[in-house]
Coordinates of C-alpha atoms (C1' of nucleotides) and ligand atoms in Angstrom, one line a residue:
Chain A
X368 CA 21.4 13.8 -5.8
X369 CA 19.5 16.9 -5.6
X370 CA 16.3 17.7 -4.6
X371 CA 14.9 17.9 -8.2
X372 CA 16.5 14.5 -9.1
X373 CA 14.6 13.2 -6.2
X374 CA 11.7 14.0 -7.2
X375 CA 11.4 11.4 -10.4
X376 CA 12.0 8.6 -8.0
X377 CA 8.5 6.3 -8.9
X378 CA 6.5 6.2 -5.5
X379 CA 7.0 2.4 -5.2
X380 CA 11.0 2.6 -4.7
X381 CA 10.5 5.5 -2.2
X382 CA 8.8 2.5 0.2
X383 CA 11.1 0.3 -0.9
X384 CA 14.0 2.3 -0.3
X385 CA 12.7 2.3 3.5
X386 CA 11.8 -1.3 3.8
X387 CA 15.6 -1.7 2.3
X388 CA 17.1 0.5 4.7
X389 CA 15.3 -1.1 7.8
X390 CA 16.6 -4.5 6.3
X391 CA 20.4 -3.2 5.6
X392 CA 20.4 -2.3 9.3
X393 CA 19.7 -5.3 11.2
X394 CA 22.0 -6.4 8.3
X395 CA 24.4 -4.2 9.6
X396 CA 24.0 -4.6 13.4
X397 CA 24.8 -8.6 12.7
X398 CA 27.7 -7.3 11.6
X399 CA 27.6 -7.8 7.7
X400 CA 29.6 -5.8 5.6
X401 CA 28.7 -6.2 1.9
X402 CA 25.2 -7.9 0.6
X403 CA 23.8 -8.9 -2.4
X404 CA 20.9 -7.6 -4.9
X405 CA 19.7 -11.6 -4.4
X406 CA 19.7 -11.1 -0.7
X407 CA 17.9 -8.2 -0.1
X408 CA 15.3 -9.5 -2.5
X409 CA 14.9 -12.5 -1.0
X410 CA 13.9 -11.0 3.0
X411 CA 11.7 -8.1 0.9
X412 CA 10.1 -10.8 -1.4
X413 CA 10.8 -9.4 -5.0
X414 CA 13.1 -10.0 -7.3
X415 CA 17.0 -9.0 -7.2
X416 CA 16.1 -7.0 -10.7
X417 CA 14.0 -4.7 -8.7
X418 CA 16.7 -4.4 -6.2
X419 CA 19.5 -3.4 -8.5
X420 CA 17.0 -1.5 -10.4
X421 CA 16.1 0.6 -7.7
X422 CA 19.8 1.4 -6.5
X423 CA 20.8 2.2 -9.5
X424 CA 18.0 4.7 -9.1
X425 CA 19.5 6.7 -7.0
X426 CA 23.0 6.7 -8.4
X427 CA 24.5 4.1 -6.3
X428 CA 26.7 1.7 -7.7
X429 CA 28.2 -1.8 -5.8
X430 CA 31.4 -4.1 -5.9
X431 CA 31.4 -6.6 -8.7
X432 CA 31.2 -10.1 -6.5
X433 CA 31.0 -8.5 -3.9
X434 CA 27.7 -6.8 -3.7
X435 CA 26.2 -3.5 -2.6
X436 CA 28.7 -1.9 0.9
X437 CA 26.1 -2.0 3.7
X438 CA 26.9 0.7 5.6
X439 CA 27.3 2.9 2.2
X440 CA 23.9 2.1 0.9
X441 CA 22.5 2.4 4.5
X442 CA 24.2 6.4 4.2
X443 CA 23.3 7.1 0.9
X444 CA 19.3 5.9 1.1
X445 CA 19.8 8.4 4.6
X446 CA 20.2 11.0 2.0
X447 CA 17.5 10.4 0.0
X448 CA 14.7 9.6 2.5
X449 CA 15.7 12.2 5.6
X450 CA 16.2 15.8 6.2
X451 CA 19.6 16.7 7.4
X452 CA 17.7 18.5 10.9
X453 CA 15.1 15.6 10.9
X454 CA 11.4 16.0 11.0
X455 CA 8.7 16.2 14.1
X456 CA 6.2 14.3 13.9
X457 CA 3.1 14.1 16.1
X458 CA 0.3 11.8 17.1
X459 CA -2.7 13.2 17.4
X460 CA -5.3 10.4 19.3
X461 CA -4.0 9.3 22.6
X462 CA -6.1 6.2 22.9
X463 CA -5.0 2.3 22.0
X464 CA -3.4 2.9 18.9
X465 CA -1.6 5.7 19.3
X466 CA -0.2 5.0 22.1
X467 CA 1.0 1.9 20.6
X468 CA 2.6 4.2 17.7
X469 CA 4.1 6.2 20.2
X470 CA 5.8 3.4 21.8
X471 CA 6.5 1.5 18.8
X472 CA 8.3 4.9 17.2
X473 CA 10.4 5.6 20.4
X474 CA 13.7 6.2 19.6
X475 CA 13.4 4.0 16.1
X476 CA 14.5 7.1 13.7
X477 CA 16.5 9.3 14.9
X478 CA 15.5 11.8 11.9
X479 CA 12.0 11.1 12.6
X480 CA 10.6 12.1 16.2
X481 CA 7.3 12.2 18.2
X482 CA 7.8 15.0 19.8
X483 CA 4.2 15.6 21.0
X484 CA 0.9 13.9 21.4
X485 CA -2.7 15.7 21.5
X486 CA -5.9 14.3 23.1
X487 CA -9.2 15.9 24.2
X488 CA -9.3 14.1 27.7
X489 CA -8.3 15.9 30.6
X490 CA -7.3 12.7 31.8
X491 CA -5.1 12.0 29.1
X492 CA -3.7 15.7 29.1
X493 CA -0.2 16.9 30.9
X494 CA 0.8 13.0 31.1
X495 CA 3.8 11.5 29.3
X496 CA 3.3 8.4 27.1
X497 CA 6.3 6.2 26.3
X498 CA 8.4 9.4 27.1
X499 CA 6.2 11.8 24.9
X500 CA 3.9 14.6 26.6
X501 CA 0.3 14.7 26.0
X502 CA -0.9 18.5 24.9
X503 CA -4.5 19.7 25.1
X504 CA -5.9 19.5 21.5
X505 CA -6.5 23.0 22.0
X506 CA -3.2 23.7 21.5
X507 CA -2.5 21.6 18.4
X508 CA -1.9 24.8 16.3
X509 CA 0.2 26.8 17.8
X510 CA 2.4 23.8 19.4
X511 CA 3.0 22.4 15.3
X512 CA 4.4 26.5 15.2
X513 CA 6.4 26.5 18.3
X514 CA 7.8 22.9 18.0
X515 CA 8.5 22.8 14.1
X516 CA 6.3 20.2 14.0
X517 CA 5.8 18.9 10.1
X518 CA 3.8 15.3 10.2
X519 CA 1.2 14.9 11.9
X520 CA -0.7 11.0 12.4
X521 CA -4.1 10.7 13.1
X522 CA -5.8 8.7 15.3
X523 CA -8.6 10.2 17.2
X524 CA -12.0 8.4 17.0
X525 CA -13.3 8.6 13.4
X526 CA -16.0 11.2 14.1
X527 CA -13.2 13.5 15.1
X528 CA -11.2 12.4 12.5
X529 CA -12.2 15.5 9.9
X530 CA -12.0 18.0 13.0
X531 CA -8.2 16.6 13.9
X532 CA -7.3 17.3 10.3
X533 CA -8.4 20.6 9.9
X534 CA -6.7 21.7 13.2
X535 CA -3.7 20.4 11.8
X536 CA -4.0 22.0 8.4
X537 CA -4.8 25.5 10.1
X538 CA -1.5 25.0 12.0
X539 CA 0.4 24.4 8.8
X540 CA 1.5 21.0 9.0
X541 CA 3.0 19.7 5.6
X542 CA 2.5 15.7 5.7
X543 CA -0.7 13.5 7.6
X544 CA -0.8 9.7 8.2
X545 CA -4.3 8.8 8.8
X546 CA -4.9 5.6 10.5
X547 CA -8.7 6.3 11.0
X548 CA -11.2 4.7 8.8
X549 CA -12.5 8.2 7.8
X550 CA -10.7 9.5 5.1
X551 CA -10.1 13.2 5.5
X552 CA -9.6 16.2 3.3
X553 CA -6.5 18.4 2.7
X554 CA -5.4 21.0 0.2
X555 CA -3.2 20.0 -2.0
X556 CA 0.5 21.5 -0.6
X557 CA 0.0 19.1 2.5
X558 CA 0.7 15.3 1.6
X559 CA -1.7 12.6 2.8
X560 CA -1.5 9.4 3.5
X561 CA -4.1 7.1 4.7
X562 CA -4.1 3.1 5.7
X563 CA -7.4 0.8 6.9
X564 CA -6.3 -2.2 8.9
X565 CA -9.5 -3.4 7.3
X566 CA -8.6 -2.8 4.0
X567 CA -5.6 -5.3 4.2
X568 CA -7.6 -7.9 6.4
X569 CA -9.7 -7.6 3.8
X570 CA -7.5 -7.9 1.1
X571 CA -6.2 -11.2 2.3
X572 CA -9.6 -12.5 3.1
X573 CA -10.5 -12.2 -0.6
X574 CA -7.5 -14.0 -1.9
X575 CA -7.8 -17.2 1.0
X576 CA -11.2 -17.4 -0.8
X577 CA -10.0 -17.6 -4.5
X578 CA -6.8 -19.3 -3.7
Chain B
X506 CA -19.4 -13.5 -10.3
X507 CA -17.9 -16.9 -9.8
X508 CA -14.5 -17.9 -8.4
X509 CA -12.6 -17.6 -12.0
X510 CA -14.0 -14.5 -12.7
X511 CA -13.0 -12.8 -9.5
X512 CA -9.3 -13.7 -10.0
X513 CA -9.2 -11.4 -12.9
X514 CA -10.0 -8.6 -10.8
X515 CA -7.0 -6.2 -10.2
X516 CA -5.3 -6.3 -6.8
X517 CA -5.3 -2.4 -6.6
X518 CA -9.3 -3.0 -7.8
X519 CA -9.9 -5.0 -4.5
X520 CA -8.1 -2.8 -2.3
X521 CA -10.6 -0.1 -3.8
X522 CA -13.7 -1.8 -3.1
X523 CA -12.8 -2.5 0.5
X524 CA -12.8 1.3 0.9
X525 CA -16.0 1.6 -1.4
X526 CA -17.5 0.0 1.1
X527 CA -16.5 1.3 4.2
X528 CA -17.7 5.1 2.7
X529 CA -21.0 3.0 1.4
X530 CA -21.7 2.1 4.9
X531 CA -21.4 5.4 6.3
X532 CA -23.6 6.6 3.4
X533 CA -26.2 3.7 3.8
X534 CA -26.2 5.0 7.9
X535 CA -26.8 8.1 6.8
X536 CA -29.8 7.2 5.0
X537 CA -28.5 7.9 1.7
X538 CA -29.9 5.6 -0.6
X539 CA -28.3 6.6 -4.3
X540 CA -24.7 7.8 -4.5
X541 CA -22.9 9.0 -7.9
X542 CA -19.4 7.8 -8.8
X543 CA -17.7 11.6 -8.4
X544 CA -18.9 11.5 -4.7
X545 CA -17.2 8.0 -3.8
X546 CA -14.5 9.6 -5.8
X547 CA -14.4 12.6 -3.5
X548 CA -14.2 10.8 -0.7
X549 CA -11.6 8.2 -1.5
X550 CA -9.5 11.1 -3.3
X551 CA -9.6 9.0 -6.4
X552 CA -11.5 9.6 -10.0
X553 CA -14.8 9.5 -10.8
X554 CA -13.8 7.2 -14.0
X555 CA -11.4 4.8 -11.7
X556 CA -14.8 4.2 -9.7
X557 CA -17.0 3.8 -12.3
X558 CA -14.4 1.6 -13.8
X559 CA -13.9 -0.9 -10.9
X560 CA -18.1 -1.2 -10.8
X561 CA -17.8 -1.9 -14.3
X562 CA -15.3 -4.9 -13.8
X563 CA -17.5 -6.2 -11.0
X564 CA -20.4 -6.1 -13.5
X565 CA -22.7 -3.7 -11.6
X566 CA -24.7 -0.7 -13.5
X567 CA -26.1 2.3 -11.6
X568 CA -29.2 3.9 -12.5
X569 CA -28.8 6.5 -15.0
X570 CA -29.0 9.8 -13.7
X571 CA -29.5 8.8 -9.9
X572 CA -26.1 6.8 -9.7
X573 CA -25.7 3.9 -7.4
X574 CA -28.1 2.2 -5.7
X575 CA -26.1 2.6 -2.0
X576 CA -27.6 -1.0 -0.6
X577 CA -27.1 -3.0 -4.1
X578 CA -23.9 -2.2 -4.4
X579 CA -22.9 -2.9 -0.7
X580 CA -24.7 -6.4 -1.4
X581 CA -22.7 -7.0 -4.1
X582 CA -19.2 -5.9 -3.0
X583 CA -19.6 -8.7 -0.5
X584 CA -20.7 -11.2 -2.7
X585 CA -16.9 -10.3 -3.8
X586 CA -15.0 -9.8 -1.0
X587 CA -16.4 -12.1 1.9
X588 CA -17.1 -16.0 1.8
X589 CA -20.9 -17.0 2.7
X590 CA -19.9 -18.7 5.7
X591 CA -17.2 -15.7 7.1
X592 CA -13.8 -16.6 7.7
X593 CA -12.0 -16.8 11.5
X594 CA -8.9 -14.8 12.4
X595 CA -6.5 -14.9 14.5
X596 CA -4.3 -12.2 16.9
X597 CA -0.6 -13.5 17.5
X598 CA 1.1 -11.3 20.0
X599 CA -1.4 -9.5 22.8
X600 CA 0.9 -6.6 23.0
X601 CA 0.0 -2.7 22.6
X602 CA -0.7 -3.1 19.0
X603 CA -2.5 -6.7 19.2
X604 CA -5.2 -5.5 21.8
X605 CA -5.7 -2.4 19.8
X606 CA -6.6 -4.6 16.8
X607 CA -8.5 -6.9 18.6
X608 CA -10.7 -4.2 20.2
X609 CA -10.9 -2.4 16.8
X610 CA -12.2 -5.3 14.8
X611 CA -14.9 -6.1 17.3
X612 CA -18.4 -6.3 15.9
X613 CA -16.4 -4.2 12.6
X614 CA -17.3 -7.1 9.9
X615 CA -19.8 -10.4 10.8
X616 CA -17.9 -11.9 8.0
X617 CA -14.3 -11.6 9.4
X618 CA -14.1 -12.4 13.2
X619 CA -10.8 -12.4 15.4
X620 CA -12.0 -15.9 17.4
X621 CA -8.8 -16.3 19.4
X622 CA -5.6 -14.5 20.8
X623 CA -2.6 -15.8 21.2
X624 CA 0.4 -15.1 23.8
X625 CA 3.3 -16.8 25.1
X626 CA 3.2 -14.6 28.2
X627 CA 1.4 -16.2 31.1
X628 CA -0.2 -13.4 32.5
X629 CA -2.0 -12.8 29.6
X630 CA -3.0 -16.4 28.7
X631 CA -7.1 -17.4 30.1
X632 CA -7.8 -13.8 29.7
X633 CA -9.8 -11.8 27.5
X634 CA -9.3 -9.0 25.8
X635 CA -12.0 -7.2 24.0
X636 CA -14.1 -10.2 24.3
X637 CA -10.9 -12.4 22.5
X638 CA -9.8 -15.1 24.5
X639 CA -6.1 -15.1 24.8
X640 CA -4.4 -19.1 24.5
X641 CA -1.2 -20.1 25.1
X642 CA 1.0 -20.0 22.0
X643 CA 2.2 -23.3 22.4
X644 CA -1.2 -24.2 21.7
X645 CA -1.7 -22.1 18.3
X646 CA -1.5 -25.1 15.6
X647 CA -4.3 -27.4 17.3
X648 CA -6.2 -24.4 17.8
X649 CA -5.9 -23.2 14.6
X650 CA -7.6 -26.7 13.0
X651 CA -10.0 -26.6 16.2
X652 CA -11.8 -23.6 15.2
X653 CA -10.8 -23.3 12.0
X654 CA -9.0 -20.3 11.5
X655 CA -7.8 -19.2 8.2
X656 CA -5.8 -16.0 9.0
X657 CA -3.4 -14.8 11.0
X658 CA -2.1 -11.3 12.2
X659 CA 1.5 -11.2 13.8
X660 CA 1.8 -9.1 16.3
X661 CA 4.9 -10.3 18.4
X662 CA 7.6 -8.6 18.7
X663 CA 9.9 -8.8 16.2
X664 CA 11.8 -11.4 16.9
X665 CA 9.5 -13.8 17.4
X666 CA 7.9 -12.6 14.2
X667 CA 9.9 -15.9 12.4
X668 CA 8.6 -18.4 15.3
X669 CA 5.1 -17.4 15.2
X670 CA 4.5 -17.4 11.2
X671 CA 6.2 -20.7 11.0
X672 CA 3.5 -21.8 13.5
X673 CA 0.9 -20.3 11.4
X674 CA 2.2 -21.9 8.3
X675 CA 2.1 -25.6 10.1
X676 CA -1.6 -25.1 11.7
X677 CA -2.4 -25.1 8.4
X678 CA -2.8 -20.7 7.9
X679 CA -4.3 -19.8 4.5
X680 CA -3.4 -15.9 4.9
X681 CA -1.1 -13.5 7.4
X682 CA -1.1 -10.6 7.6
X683 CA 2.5 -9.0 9.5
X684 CA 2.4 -6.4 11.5
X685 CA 6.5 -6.7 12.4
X686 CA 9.0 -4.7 10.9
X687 CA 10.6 -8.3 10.4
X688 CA 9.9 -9.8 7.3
X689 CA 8.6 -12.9 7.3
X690 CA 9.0 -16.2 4.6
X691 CA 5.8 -18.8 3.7
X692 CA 4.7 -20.9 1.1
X693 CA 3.2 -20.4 -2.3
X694 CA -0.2 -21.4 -0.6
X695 CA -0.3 -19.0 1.8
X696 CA -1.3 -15.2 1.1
X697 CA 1.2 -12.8 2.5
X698 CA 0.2 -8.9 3.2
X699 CA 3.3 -6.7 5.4
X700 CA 3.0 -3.7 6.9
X701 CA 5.3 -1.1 8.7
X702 CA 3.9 2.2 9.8
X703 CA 7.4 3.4 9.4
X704 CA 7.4 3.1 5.7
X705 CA 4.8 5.1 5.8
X706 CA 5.9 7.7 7.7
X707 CA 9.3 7.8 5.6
X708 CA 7.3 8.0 2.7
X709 CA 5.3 11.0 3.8
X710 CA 8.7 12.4 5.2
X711 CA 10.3 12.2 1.8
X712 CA 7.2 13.9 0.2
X713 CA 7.1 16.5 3.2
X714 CA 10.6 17.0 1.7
X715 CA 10.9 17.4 -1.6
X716 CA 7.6 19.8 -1.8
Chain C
dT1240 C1' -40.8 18.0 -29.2
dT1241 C1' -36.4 19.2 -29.2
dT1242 C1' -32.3 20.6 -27.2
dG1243 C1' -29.0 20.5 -23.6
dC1244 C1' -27.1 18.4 -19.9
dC1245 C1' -25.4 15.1 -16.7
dA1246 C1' -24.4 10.8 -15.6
dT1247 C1' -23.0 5.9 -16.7
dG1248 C1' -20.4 2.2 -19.4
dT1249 C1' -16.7 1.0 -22.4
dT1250 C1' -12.9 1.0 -25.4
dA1251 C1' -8.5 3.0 -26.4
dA1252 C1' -4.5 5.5 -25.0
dA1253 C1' -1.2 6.9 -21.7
dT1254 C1' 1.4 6.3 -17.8
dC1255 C1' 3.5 3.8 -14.3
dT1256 C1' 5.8 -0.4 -12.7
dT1257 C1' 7.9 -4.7 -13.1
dT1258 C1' 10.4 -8.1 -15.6
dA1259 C1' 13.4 -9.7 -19.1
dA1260 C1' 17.5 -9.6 -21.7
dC1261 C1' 22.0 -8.8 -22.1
dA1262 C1' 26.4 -6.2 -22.0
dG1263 C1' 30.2 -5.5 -18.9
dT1264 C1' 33.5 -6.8 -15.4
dG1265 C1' 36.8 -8.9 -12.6
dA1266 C1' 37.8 -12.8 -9.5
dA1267 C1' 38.5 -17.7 -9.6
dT1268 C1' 39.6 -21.8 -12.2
dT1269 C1' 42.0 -24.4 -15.4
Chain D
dA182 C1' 46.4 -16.9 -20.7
dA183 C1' 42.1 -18.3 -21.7
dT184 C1' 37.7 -19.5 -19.8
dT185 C1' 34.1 -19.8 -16.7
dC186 C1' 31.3 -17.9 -13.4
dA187 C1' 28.6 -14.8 -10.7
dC188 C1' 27.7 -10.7 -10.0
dT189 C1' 26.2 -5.5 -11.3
dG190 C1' 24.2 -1.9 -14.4
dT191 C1' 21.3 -0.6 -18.2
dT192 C1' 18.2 -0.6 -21.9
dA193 C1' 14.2 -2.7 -23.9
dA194 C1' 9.9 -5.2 -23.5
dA195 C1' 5.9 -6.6 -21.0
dG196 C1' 2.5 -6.1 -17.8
dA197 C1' -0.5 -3.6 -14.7
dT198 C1' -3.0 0.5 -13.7
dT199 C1' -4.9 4.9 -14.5
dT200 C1' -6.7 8.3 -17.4
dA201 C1' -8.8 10.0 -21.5
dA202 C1' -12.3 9.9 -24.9
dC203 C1' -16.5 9.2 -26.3
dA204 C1' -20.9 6.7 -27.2
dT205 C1' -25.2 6.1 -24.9
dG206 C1' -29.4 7.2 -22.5
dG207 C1' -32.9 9.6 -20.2
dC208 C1' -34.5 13.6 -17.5
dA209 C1' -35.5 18.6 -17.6
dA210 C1' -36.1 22.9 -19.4
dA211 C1' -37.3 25.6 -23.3
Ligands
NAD2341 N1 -7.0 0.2 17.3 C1 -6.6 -0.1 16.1 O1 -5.8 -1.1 15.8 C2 -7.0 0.6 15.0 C3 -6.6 0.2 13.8 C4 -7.0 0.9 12.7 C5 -7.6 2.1 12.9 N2 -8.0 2.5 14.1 C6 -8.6 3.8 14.2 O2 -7.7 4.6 14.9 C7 -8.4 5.4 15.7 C8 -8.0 5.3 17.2 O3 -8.2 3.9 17.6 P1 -8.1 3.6 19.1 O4 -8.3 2.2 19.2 O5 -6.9 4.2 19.6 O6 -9.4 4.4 19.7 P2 -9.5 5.0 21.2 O7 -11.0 5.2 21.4 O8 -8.8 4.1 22.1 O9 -8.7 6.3 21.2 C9 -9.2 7.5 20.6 C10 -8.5 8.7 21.4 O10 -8.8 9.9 20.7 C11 -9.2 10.9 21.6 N3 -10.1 11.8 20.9 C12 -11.3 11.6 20.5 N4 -11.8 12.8 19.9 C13 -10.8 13.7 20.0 C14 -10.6 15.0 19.6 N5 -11.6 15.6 18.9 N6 -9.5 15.6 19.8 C15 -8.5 15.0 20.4 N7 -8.5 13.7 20.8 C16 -9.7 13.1 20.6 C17 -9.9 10.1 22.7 O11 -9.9 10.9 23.9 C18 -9.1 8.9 22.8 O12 -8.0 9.0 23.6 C19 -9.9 5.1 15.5 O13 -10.4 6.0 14.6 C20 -9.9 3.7 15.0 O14 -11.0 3.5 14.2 C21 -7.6 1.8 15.1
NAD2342 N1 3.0 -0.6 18.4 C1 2.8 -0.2 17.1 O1 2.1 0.7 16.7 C2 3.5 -1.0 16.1 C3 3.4 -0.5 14.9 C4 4.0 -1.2 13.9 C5 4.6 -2.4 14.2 N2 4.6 -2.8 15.4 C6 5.2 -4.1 15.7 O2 4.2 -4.9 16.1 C7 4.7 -5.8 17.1 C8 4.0 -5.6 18.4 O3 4.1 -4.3 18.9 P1 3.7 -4.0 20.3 O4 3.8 -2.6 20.5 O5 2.3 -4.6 20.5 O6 4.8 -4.8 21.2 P2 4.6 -5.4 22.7 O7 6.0 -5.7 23.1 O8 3.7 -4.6 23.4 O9 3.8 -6.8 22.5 C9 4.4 -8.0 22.0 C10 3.6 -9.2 22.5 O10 4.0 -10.4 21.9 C11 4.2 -11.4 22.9 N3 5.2 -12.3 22.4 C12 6.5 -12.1 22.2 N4 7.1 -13.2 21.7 C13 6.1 -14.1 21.6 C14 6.1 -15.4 21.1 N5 7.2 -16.1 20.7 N6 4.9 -16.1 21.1 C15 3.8 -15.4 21.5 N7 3.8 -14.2 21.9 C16 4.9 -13.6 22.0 C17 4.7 -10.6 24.1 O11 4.4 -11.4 25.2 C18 3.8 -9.4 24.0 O12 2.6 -9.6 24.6 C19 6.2 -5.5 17.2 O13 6.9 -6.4 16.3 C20 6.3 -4.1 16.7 O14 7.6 -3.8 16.2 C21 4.1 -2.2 16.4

DNA sequence: TTTGCCATGTTAAATCTTTAACAGTGAATT
DNA sequence: AATTCACTGTTAAAGATTTAACATGGCAAA
């Protein structure tokens, strides 16, 4: 599947594909060999239409009563979601979130790596964090050049949200997870993502009160 | 807007005026008192139509020529979104990520208020963190009748993620909201929101890729 | 006053996403 | 050997969501 083939995959089965994969390897780690469409459904909550769907997708095709080969689909959604030299990410925000990220990241992905963090604290500044060394935000720009760095998540304070994102743009990162209620700005060849804890409490809250 | 009304609102349409808000609060700060739909479109990186639209379906009208009244409009998306009375929450795990929601949410929203912690670590229970008493887990169901807490957020670790929902679900939970990379299951009658942050970052990674 | 403009409100069309329907297939059953 | 059964793969329909099109209204400038 090449790069252009990739690129009609609907948004909605690029999560999925993850939240699959994450699945297929605890799958796999039990020591599971095959699984069904019915399966997988039933842990991701959706329907096993979706799930065949979906793999069919991206050109993968299972054993007739047998289901889908974990390992196989495990590969083969490798191929679609990572880059064969992996991506670095960083975390830019050293305070009780992203260190928490940077923890909960450690060594999860081997594809996808915090390779730095940035703060403004010279407290905060030449220490490691769950393995992962803390950079002046100074330096943000010409660290993204000097350590290929591609993704960059934000989670400064949301005053400095806008500044943190313009640092990163300037240093030519491609991708942005925003985790800070402040919704930031980027040009359009940099891909942006943004979630509000808030929004999803939020979310729920309002369908506890018309359920 | 009563109760059979708001059920006809789109879920993506109530995700929306969560973040309407957040940006009408800023505004309302600010001092602003009149916004026009291509500026809450700016900021949320949506359309001007798609906000006009989800006004429309709530039944508000601007002011012709002056756009939105900021404070109205604020009024009204809580007449939507919260309950008169405000609805309690819980935090289920009081590890790196559950003390950086707890201290997050505090004094965020009057009408959503994290009232108790809970931990099956004993160091951590009779503390508080960010002014959230942490309780012993074993504790959770009677506690959850006790001060009448309708939501739960699961931040264990993951394999506990199973244990605690099923704890949720029996204090009588109306919404959960899961933090783990470990699905989790629960009745028809309770609302279910999951998160990963790795999910996201796969999906930014894949875009990152193929552009 | 009249014309142009800029903004909202609404209906209709287009697009995206999910679900349904069903053909195909091969192992198990009789 | 024929039949049933339980799966996958695919196309078609339905449903949800976004975008386009345009009618409307009132301020401002000419
Ligand atoms: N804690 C959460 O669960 C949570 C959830 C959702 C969103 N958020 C948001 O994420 C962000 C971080 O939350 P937190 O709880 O970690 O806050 P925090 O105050 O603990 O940490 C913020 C960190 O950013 C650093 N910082 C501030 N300005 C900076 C700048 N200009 N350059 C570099 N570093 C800078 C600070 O030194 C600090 O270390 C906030 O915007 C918050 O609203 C937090
Ligand atoms: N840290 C992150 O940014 C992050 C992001 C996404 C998801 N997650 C997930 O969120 C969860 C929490 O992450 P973390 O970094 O805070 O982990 P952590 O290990 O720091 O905290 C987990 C906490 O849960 C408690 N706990 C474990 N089992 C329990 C049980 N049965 N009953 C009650 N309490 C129990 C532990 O005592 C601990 O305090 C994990 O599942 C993690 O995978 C974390």
């Amino acid at each position: 599947m090449d790069k252009n083939n990739l690129r009609h995959l609907p948004h909605k089965t690029i999560e999925r594909l993850s939240q699959y994969r994450r699945a297929l390897l605890l799958c796999h780690a039990n020591g599971k060999t095959h699984i069904f469409s019915h399966e997988i459904a039933k842990i991701q909550h959706i329907t096993a239409v979706q799930v065949r769907r979906d793999i069919m997708l991206i050109g993968y095709t299972g054993t007739l009563r047998k289901g889908y080969n974990v390992e196989e689909l495990i590969v083969l959604i490798g191929k679609i979601l990572d880059t064969e030299e992996g991506l670095n990410v960083a975390v830019v925000g050293v305070g009780n979130l992203g260190r928490a990220i940077t923890n909960y990241f450690r060594g999860k992905r081997t594809k996808l790596s915090i390779v730095a963090a940035f703060d403004k604290n010279p407290d905060k500044i030449g220490k490691k964090y769950s393995g992962v060394e803390c950079f002046d935000i100074a330096d943000l720009k010409s660290l993204i050049k000097q350590k290929d760095i591609s993704i960059g998540i934000i989670t400064v304070t949301p005053e400095s949200a806008a500044e943190a994102c313009k640092a990163l743009v300037e240093g030519g990162i491609k991708g942005i997870l925003n985790y800070t209620p402040k919704p930031v700005n980027v040009p359009p060849h940099v891909y942006l993502e943004e979630y509000d804890m808030i929004t999803s409490l939020e979310k729920v809250a309002f369908f506890v009160k018309t359920h």
